[in-house]
mmCIF file with all atom_site columns, C-alpha atoms and ligand atoms in Angstrom:
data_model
loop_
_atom_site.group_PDB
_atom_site.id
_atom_site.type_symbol
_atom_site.label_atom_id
_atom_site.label_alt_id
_atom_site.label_comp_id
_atom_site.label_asym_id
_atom_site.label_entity_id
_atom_site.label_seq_id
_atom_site.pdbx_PDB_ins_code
_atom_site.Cartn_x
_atom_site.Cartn_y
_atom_site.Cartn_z
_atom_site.occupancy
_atom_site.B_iso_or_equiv
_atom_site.pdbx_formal_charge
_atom_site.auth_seq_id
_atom_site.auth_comp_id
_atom_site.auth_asym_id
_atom_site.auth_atom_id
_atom_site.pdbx_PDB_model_num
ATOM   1   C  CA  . UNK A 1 1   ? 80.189 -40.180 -69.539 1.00 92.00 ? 1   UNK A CA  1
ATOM   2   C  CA  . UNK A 1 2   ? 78.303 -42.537 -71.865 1.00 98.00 ? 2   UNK A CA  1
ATOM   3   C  CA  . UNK A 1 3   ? 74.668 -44.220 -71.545 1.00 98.00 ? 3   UNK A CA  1
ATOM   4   C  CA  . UNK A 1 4   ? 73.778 -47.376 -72.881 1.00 99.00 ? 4   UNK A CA  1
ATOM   5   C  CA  . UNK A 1 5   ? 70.262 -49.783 -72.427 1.00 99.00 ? 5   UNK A CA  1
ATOM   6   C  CA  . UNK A 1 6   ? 69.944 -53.047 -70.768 1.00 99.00 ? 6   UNK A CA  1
ATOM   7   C  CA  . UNK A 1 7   ? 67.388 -54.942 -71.014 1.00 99.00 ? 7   UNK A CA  1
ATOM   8   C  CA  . UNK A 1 8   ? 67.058 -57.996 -68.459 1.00 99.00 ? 8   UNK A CA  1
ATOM   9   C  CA  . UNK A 1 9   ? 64.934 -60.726 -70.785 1.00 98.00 ? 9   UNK A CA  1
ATOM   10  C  CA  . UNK A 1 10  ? 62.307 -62.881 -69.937 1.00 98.00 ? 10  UNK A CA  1
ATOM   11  C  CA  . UNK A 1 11  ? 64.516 -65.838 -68.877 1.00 98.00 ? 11  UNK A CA  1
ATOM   12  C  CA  . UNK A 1 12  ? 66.157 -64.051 -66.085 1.00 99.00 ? 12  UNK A CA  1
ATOM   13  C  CA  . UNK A 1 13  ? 63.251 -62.026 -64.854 1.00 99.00 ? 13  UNK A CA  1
ATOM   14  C  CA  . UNK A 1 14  ? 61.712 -65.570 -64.429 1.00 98.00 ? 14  UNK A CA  1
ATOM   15  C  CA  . UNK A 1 15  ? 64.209 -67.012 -62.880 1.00 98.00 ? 15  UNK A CA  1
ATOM   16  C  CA  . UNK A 1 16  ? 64.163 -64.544 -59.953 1.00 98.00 ? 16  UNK A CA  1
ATOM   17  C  CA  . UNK A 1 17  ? 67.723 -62.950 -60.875 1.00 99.00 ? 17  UNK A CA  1
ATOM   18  C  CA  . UNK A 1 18  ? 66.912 -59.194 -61.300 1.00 99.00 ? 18  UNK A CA  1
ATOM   19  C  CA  . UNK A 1 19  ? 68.963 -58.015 -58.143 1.00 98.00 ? 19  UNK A CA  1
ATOM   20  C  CA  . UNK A 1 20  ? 72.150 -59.818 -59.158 1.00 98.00 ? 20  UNK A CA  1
ATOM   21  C  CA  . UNK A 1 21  ? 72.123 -59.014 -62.696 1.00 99.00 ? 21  UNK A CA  1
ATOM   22  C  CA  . UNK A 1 22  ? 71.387 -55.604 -61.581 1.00 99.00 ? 22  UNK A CA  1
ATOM   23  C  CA  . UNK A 1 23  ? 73.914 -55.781 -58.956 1.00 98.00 ? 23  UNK A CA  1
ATOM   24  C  CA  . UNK A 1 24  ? 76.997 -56.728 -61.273 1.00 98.00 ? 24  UNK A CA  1
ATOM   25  C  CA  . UNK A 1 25  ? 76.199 -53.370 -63.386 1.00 99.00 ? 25  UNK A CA  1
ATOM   26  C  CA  . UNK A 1 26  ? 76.202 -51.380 -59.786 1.00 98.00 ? 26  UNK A CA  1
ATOM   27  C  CA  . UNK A 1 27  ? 79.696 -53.271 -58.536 1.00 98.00 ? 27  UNK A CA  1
ATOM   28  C  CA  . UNK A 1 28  ? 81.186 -52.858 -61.791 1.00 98.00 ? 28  UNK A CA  1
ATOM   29  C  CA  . UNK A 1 29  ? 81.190 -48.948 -62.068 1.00 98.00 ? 29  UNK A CA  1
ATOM   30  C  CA  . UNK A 1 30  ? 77.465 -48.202 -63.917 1.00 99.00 ? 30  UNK A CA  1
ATOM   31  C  CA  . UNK A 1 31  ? 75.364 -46.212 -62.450 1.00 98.00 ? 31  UNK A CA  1
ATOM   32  C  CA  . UNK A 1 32  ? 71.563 -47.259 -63.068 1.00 99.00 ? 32  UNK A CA  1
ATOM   33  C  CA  . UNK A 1 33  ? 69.790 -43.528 -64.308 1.00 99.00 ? 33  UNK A CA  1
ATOM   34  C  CA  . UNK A 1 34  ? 66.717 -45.422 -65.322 1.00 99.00 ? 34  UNK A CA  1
ATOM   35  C  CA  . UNK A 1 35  ? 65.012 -48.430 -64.462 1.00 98.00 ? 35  UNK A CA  1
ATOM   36  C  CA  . UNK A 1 36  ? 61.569 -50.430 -65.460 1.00 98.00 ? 36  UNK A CA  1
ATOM   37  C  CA  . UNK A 1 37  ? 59.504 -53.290 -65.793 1.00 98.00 ? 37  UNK A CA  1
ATOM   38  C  CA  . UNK A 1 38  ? 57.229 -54.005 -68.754 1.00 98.00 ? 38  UNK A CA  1
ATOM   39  C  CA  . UNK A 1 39  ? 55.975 -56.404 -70.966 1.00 98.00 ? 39  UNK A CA  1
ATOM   40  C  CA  . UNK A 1 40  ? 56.622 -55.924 -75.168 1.00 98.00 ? 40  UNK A CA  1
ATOM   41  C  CA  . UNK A 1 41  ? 53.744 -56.121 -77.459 1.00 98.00 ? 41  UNK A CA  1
ATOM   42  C  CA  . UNK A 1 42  ? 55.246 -58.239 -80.522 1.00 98.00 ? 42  UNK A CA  1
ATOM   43  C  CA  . UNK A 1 43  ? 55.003 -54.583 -82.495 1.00 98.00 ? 43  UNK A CA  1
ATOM   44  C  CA  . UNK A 1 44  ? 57.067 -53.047 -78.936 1.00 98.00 ? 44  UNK A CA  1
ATOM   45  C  CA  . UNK A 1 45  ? 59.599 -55.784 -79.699 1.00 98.00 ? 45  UNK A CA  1
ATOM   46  C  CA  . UNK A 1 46  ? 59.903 -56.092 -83.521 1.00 98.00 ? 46  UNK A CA  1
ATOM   47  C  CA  . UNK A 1 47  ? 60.239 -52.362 -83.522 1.00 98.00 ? 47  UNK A CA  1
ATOM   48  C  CA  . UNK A 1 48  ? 62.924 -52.522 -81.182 1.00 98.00 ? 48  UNK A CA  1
ATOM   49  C  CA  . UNK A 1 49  ? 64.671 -55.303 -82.851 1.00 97.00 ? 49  UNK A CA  1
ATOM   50  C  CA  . UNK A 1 50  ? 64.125 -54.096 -86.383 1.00 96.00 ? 50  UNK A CA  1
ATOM   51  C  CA  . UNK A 1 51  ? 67.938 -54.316 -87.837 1.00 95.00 ? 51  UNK A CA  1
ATOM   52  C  CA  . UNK A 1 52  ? 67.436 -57.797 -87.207 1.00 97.00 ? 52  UNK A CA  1
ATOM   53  C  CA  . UNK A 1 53  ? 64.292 -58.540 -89.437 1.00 97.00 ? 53  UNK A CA  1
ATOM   54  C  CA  . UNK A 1 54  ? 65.939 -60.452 -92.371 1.00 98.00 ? 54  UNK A CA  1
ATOM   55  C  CA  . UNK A 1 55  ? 67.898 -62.717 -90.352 1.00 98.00 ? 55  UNK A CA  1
ATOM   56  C  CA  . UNK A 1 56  ? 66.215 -66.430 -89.926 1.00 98.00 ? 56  UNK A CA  1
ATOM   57  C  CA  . UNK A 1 57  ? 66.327 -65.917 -85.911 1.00 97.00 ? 57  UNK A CA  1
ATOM   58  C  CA  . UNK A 1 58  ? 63.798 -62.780 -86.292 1.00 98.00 ? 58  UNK A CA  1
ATOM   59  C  CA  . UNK A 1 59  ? 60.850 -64.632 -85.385 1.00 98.00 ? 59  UNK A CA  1
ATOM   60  C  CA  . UNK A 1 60  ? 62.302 -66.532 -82.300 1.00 98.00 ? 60  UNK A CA  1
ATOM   61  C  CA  . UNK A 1 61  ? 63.752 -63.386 -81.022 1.00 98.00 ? 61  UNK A CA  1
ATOM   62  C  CA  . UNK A 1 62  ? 60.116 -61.503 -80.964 1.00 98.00 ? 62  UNK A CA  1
ATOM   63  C  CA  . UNK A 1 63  ? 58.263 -64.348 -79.489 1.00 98.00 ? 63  UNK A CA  1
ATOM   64  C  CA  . UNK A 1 64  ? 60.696 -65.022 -76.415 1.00 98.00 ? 64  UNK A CA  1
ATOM   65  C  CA  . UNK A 1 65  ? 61.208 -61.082 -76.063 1.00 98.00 ? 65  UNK A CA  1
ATOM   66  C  CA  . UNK A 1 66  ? 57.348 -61.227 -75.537 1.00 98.00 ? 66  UNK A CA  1
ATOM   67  C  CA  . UNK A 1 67  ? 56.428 -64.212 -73.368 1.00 98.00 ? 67  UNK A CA  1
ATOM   68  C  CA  . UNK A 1 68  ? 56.921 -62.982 -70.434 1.00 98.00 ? 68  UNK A CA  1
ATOM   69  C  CA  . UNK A 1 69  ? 58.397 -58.930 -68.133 1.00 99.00 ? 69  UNK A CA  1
ATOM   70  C  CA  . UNK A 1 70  ? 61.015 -57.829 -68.883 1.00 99.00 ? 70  UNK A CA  1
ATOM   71  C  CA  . UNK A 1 71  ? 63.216 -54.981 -67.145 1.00 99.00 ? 71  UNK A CA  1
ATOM   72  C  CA  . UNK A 1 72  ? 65.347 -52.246 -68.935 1.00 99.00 ? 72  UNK A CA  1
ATOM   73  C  CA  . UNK A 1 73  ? 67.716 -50.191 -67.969 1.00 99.00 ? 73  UNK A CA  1
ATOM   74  C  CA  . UNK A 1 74  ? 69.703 -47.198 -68.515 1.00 99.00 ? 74  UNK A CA  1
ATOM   75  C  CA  . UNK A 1 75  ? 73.234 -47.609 -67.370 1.00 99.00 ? 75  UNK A CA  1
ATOM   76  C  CA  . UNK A 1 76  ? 75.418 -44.786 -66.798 1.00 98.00 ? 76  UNK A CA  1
ATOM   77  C  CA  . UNK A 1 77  ? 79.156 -44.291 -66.907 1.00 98.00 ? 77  UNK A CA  1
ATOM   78  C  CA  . UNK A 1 78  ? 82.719 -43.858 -68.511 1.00 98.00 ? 78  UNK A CA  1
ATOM   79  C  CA  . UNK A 1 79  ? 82.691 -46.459 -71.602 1.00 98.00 ? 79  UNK A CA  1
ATOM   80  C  CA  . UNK A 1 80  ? 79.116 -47.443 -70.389 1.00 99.00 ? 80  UNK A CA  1
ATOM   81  C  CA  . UNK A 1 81  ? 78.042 -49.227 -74.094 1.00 99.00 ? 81  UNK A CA  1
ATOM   82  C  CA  . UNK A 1 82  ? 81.273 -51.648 -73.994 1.00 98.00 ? 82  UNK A CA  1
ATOM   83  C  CA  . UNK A 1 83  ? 81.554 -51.921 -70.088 1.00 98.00 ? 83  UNK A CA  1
ATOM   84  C  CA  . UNK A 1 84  ? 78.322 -53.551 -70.403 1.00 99.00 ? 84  UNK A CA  1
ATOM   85  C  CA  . UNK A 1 85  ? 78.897 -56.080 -73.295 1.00 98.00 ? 85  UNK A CA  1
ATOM   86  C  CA  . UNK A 1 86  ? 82.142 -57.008 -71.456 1.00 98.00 ? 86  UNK A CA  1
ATOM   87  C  CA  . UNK A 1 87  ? 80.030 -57.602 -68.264 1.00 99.00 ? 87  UNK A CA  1
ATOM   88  C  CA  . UNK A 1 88  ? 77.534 -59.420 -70.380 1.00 98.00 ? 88  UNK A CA  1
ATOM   89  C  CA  . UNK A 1 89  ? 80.071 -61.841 -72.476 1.00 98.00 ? 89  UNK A CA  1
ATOM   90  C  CA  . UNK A 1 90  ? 79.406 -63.522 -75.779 1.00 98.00 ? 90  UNK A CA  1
ATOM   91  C  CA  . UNK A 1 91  ? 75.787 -64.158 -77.332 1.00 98.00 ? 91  UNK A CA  1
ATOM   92  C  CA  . UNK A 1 92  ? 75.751 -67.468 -76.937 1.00 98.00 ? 92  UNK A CA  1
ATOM   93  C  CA  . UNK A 1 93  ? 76.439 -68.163 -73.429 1.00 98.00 ? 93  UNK A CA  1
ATOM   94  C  CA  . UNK A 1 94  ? 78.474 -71.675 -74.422 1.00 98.00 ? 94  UNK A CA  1
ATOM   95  C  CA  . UNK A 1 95  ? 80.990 -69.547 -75.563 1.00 98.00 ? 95  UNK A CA  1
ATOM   96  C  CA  . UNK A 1 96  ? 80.728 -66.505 -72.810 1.00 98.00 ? 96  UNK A CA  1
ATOM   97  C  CA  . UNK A 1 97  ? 83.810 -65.841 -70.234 1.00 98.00 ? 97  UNK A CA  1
ATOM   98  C  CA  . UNK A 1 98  ? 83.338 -67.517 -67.087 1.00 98.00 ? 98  UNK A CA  1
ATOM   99  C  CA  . UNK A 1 99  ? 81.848 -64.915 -64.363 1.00 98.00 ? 99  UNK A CA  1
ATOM   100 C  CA  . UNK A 1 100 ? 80.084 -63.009 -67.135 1.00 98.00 ? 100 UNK A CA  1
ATOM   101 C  CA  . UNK A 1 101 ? 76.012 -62.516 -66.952 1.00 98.00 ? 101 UNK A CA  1
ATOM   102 C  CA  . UNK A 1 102 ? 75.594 -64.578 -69.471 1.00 98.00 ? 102 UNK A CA  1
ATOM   103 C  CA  . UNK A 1 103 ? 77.810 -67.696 -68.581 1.00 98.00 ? 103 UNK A CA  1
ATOM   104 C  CA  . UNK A 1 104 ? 76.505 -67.181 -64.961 1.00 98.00 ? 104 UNK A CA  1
ATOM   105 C  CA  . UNK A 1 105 ? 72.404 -66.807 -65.782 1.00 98.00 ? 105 UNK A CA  1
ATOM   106 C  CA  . UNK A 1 106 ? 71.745 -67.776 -69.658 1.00 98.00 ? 106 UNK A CA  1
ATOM   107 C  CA  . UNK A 1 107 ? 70.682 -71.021 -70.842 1.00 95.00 ? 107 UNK A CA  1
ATOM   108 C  CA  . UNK A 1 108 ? 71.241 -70.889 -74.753 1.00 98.00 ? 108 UNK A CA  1
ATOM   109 C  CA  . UNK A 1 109 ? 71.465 -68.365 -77.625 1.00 97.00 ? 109 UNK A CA  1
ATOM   110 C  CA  . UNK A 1 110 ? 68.092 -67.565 -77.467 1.00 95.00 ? 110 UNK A CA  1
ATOM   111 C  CA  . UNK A 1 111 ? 67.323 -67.624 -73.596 1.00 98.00 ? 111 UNK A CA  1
ATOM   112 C  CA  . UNK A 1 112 ? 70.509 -65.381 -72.941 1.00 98.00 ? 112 UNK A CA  1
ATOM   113 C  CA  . UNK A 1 113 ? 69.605 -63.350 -70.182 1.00 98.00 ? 113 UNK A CA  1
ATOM   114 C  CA  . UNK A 1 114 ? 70.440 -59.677 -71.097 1.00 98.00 ? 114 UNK A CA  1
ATOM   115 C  CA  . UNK A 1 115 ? 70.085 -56.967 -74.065 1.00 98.00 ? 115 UNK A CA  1
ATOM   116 C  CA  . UNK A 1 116 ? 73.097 -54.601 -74.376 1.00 98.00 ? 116 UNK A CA  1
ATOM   117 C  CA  . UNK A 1 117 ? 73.430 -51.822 -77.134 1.00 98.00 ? 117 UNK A CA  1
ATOM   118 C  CA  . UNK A 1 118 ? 76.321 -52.091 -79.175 1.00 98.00 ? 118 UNK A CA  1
ATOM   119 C  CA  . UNK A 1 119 ? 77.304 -48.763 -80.036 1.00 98.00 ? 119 UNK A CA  1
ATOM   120 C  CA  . UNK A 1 120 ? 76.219 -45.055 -78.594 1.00 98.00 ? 120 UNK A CA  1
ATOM   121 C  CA  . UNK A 1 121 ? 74.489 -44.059 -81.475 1.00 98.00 ? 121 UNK A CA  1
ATOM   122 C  CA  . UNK A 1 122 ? 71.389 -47.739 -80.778 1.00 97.00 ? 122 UNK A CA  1
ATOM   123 C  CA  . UNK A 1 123 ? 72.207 -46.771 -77.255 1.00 98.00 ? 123 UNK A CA  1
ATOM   124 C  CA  . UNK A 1 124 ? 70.228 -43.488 -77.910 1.00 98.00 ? 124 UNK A CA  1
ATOM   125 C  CA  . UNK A 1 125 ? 67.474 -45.007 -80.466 1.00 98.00 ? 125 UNK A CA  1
ATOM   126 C  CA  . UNK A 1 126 ? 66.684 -47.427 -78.061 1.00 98.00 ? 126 UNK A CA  1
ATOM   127 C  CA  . UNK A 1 127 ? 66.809 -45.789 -74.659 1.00 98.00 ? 127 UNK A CA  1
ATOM   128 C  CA  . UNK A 1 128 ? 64.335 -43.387 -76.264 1.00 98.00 ? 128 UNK A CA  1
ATOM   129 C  CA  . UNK A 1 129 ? 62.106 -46.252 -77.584 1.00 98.00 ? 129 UNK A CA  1
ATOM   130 C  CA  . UNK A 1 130 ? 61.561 -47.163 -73.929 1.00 98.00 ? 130 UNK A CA  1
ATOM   131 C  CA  . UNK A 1 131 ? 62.115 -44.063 -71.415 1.00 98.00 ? 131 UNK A CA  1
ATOM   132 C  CA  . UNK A 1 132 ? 61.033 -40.759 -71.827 1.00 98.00 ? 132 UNK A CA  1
ATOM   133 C  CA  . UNK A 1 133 ? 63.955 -37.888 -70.946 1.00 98.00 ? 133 UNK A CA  1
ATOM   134 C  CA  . UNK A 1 134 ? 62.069 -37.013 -67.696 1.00 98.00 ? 134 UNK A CA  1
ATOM   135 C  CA  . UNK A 1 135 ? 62.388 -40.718 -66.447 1.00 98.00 ? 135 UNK A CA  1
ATOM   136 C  CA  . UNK A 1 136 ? 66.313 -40.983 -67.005 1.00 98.00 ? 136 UNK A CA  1
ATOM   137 C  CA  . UNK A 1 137 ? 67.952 -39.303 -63.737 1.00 98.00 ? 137 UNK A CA  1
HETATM 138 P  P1  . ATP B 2 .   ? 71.453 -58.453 -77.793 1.00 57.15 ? 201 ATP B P1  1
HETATM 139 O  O1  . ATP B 2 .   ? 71.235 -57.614 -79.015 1.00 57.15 ? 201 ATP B O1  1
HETATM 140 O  O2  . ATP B 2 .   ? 70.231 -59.183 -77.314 1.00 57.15 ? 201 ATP B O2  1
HETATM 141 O  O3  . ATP B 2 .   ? 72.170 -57.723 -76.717 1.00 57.15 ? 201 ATP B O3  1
HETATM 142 P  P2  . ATP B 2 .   ? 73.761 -59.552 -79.042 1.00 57.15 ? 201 ATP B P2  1
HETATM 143 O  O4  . ATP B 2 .   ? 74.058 -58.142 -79.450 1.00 57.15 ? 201 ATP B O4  1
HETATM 144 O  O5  . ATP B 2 .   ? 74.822 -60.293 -78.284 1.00 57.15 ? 201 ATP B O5  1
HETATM 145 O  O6  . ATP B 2 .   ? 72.465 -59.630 -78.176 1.00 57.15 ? 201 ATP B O6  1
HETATM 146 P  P3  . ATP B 2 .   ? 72.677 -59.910 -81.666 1.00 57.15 ? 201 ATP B P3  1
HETATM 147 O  O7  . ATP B 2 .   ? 73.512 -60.387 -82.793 1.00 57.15 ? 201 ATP B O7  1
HETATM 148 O  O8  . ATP B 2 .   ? 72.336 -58.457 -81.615 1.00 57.15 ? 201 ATP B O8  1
HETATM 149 O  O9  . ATP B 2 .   ? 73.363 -60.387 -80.312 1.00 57.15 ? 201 ATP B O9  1
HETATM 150 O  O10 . ATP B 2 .   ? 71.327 -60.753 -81.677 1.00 57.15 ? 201 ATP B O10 1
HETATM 151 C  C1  . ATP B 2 .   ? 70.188 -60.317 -80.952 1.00 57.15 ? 201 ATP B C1  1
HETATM 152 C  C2  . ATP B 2 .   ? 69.577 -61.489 -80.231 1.00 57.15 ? 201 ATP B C2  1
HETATM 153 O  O11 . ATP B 2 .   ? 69.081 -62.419 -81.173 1.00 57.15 ? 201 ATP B O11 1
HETATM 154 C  C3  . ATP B 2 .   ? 70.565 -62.292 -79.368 1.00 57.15 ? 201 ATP B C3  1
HETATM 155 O  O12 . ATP B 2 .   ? 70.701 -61.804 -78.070 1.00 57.15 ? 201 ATP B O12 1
HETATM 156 C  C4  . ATP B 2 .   ? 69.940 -63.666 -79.356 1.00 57.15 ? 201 ATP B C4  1
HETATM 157 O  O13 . ATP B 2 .   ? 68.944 -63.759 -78.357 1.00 57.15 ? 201 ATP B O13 1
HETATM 158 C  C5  . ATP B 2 .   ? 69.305 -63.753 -80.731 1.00 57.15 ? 201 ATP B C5  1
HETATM 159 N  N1  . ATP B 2 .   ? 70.211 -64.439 -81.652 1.00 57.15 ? 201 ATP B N1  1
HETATM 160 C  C6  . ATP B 2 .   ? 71.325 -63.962 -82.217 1.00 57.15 ? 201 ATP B C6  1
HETATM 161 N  N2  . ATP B 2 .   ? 71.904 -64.851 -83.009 1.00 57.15 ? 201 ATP B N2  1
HETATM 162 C  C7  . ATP B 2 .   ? 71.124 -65.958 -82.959 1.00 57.15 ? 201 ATP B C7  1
HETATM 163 C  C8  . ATP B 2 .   ? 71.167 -67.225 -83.564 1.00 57.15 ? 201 ATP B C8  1
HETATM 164 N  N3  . ATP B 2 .   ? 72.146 -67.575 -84.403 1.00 57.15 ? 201 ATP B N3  1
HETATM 165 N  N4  . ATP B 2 .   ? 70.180 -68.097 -83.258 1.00 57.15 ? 201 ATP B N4  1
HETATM 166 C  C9  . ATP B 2 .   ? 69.183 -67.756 -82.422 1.00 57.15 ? 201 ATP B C9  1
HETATM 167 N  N5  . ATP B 2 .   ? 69.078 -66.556 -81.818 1.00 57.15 ? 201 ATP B N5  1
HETATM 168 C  C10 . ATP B 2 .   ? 70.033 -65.673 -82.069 1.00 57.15 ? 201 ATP B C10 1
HETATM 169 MG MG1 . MG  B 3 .   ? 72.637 -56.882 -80.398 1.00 57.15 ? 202 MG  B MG1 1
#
């Protein structure tokens, strides 16, 4: 059993698509232990996206990740961290698999719907950036 974040981004929560984005995790074998809807200070979201700092995009990234809710999640399940990139597909949603979350509700590499972790060990740093242990059931 393995735990890894999503985080639904501004884009989606806007465009009303919470319940099916949340819905293709449930169908697809992970179990949601942890669910909520906030809105990222630009501190909130250039702490959480601090490996990315030095690269050009940096700035972008914080200032969509703060203009509008967003909701995370902690997904549950066996191979939970790749299960959910797999479900997610590629970065830039031009290049995602067709009847991923990203081809399906992303508009472009910045707009692209959904945060995954991409291994267990930023699965833990960032799930406890967000929930505390008591909220994770
Ligand atoms: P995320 O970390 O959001 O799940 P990812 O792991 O697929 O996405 P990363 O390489 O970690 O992609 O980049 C983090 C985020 O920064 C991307 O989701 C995207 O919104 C943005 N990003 C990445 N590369 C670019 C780029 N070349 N131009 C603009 N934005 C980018
Ligand atoms: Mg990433």
């Amino acid at each position: 059993m393995q735990r890894t974040l999503s985080i639904i981004k501004p884009d989606a929560v806007k465009k009303g698509v919470i319940g099916k984005i949340a819905s293709r995790f449930e169908t697809n074998g992970l179990r949601i232990a942890a669910m909520k809807k906030t809105q990222w200070s630009r501190r909130e979201a250039e702490q959480f996206y601090a490996i990315h700092k030095e690269r050009p995009f940096f700035a972008d990234l914080v200032a969509f990740m703060t203009s509008g809710p967003i909701v995370a999640m902690v997904l549950e399940g066996d191979n939970a961290v790749a299960k959910n990139r797999e479900l997610m597909g590629a970065t830039d949603p031009k290049k995602a698999e067709k009847g991923t979350i990203r081809a399906d509700f992303a508009d472009s590499i910045d707009a692209n719907a959904v945060h995954g972790s991409d291994s267990p060990e930023n699965a833990a740093n960032e799930i406890a950036q967000i929930f505390a242990g008591f909220e994770i059931i």
